[in-house]
Coordinates of C-alpha atoms and ligand atoms in Angstrom, one line a residue:
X1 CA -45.3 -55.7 51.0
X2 CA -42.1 -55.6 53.0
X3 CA -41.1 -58.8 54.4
X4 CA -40.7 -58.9 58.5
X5 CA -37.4 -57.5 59.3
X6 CA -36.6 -56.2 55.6
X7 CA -34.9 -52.9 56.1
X8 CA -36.4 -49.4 54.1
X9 CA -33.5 -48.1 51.5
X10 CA -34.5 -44.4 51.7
X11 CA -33.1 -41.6 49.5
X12 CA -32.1 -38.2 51.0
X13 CA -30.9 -35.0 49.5
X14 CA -28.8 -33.0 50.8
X15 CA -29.6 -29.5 48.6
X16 CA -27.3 -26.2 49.9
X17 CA -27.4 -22.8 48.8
X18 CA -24.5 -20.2 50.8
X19 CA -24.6 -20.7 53.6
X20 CA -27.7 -22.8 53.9
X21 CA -29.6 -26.5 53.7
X22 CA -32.7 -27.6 52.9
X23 CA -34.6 -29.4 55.9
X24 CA -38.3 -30.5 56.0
X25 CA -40.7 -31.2 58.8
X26 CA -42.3 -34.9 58.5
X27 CA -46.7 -34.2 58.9
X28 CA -48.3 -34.5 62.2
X29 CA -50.3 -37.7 61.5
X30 CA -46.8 -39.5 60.5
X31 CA -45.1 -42.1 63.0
X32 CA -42.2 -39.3 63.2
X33 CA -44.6 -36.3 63.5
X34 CA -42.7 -32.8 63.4
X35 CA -39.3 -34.7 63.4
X36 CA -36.9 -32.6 61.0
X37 CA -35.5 -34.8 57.8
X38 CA -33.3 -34.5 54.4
X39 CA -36.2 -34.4 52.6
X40 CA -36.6 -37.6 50.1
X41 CA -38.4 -40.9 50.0
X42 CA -38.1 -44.4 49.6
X43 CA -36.6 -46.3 46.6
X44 CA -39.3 -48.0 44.6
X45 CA -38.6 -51.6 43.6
X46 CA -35.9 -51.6 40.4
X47 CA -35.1 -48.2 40.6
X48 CA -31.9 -46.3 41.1
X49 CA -30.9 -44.2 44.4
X50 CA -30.5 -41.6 42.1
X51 CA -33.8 -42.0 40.2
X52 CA -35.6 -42.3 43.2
X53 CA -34.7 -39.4 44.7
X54 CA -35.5 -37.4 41.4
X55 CA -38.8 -38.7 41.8
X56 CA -39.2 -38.1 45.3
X57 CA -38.0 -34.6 45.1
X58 CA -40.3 -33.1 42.1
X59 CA -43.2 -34.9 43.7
X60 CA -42.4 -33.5 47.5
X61 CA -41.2 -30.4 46.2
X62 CA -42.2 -29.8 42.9
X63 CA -38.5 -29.0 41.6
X64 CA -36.3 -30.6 39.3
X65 CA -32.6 -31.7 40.5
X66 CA -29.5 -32.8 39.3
X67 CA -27.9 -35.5 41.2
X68 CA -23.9 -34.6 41.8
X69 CA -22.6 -37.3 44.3
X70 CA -23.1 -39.6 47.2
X71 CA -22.3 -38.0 50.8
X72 CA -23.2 -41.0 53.2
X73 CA -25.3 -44.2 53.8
X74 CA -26.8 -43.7 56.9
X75 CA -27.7 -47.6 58.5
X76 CA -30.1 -46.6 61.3
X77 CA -30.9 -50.6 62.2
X78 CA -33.6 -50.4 65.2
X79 CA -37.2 -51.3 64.8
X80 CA -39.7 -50.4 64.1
X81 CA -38.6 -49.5 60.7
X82 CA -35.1 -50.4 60.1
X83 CA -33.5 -47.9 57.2
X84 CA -30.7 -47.7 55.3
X85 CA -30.7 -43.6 54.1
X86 CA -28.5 -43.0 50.8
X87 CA -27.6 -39.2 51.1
X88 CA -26.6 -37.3 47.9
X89 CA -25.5 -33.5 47.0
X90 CA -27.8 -32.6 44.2
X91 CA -28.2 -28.8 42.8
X92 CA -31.8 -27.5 41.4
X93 CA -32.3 -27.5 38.0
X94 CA -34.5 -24.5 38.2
X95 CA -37.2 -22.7 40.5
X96 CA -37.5 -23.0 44.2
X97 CA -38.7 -26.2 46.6
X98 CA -42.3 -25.1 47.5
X99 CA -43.7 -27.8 49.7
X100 CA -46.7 -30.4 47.3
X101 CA -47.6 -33.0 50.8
X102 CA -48.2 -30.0 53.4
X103 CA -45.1 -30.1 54.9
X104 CA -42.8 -26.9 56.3
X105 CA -39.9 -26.5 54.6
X106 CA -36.8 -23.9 55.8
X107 CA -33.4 -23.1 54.7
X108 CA -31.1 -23.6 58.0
X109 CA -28.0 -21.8 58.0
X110 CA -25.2 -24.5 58.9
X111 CA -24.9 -23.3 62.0
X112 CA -28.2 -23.6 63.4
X113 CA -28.4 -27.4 61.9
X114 CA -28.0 -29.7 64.8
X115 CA -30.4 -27.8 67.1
X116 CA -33.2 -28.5 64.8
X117 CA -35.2 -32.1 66.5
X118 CA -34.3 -34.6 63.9
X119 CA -35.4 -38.4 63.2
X120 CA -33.0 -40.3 64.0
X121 CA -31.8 -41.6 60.8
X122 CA -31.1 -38.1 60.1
X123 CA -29.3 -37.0 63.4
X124 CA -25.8 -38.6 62.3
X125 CA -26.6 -37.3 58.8
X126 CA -26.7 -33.7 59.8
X127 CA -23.2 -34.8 62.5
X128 CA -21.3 -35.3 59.3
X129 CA -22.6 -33.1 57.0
X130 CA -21.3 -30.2 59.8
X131 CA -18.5 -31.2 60.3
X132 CA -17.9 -31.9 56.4
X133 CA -18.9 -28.3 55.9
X134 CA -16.6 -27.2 58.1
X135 CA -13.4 -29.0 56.1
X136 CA -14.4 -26.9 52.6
Ligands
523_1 N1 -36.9 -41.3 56.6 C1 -36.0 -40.8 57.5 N2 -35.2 -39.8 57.2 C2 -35.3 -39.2 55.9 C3 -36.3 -39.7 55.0 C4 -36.4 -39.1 53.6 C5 -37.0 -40.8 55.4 O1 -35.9 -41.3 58.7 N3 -34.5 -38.2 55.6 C6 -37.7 -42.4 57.0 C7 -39.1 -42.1 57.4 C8 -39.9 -43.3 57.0 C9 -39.2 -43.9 55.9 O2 -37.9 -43.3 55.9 O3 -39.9 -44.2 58.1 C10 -39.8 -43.6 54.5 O4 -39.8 -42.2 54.3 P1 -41.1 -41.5 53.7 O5 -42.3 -41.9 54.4 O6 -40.8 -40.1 53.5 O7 -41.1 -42.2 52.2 P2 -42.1 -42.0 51.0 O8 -42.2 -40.5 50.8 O9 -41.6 -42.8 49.9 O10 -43.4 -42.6 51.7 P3 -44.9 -42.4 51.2 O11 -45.3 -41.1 51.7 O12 -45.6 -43.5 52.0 O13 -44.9 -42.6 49.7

């Protein structure tokens, strides 16, 4: 149960291929319906970022990754549901995403990345991943 004002630690993965990232598209019944996200999950009680967003990922997406580093922790604060989003590079291990929970999935080229209609958590996410992407 999460206590009143506890905030969510949520794992994101931030998977690129070229010229490209992985986005998905949160379900219509959710409280963020359509919004665009890094897909990933929240942390489960004793587990690691990087655990969690193993789990997260082969569940969602049905692949296998290996976690190479942390990008960013995104503290998006507001209510209702205060987060704290741990980003991470991570490669595939093998195969391709193909969406388990019915939700769309698209490789964005980098360029096209902030005129997709993010959640918020993710808006300053995508901000520096750009503008990291643009310094390698
Ligand atoms: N976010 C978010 N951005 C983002 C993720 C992965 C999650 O803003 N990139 C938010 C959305 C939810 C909360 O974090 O408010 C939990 O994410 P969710 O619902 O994807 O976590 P799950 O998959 O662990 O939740 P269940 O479907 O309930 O198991």
């Amino acid at each position: 149960m999460l206590e009143r004002n506890a905030v969510l630690e949520v794992v994101a993965l931030l998977l690129i291929q070229g010229e490209k990232v992985l986005v998905a598209q949160r379900p219509k019944k959710d409280r963020l319906a359509y919004k665009w996200e890094f897909p990933g999950g929240k942390i489960e009680k004793g587990e690691s970022p990087e655990d969690a967003l193993i789990r997260e990922i082969q569940e969602e997406l049905g692949v296998s990754i290996r976690v190479l580093s942390h990008f960013k922790t995104i503290e998006h604060l507001e209510p209702p549901v205060p987060l704290r989003l741990y980003a991470y590079f991570a490669q595939l291990q093998g195969g391709n995403p193909v969406p388990q929970e019915q939700q769309n999935i698209q490789w964005i080229p980098f360029n096209e990345l902030l005129s997709l209609d993010f959640a918020p958590a993710d808006i300053p996410l995508a901000q520096y991943l750009v503008s990291y992407l643009n310094t390698v």
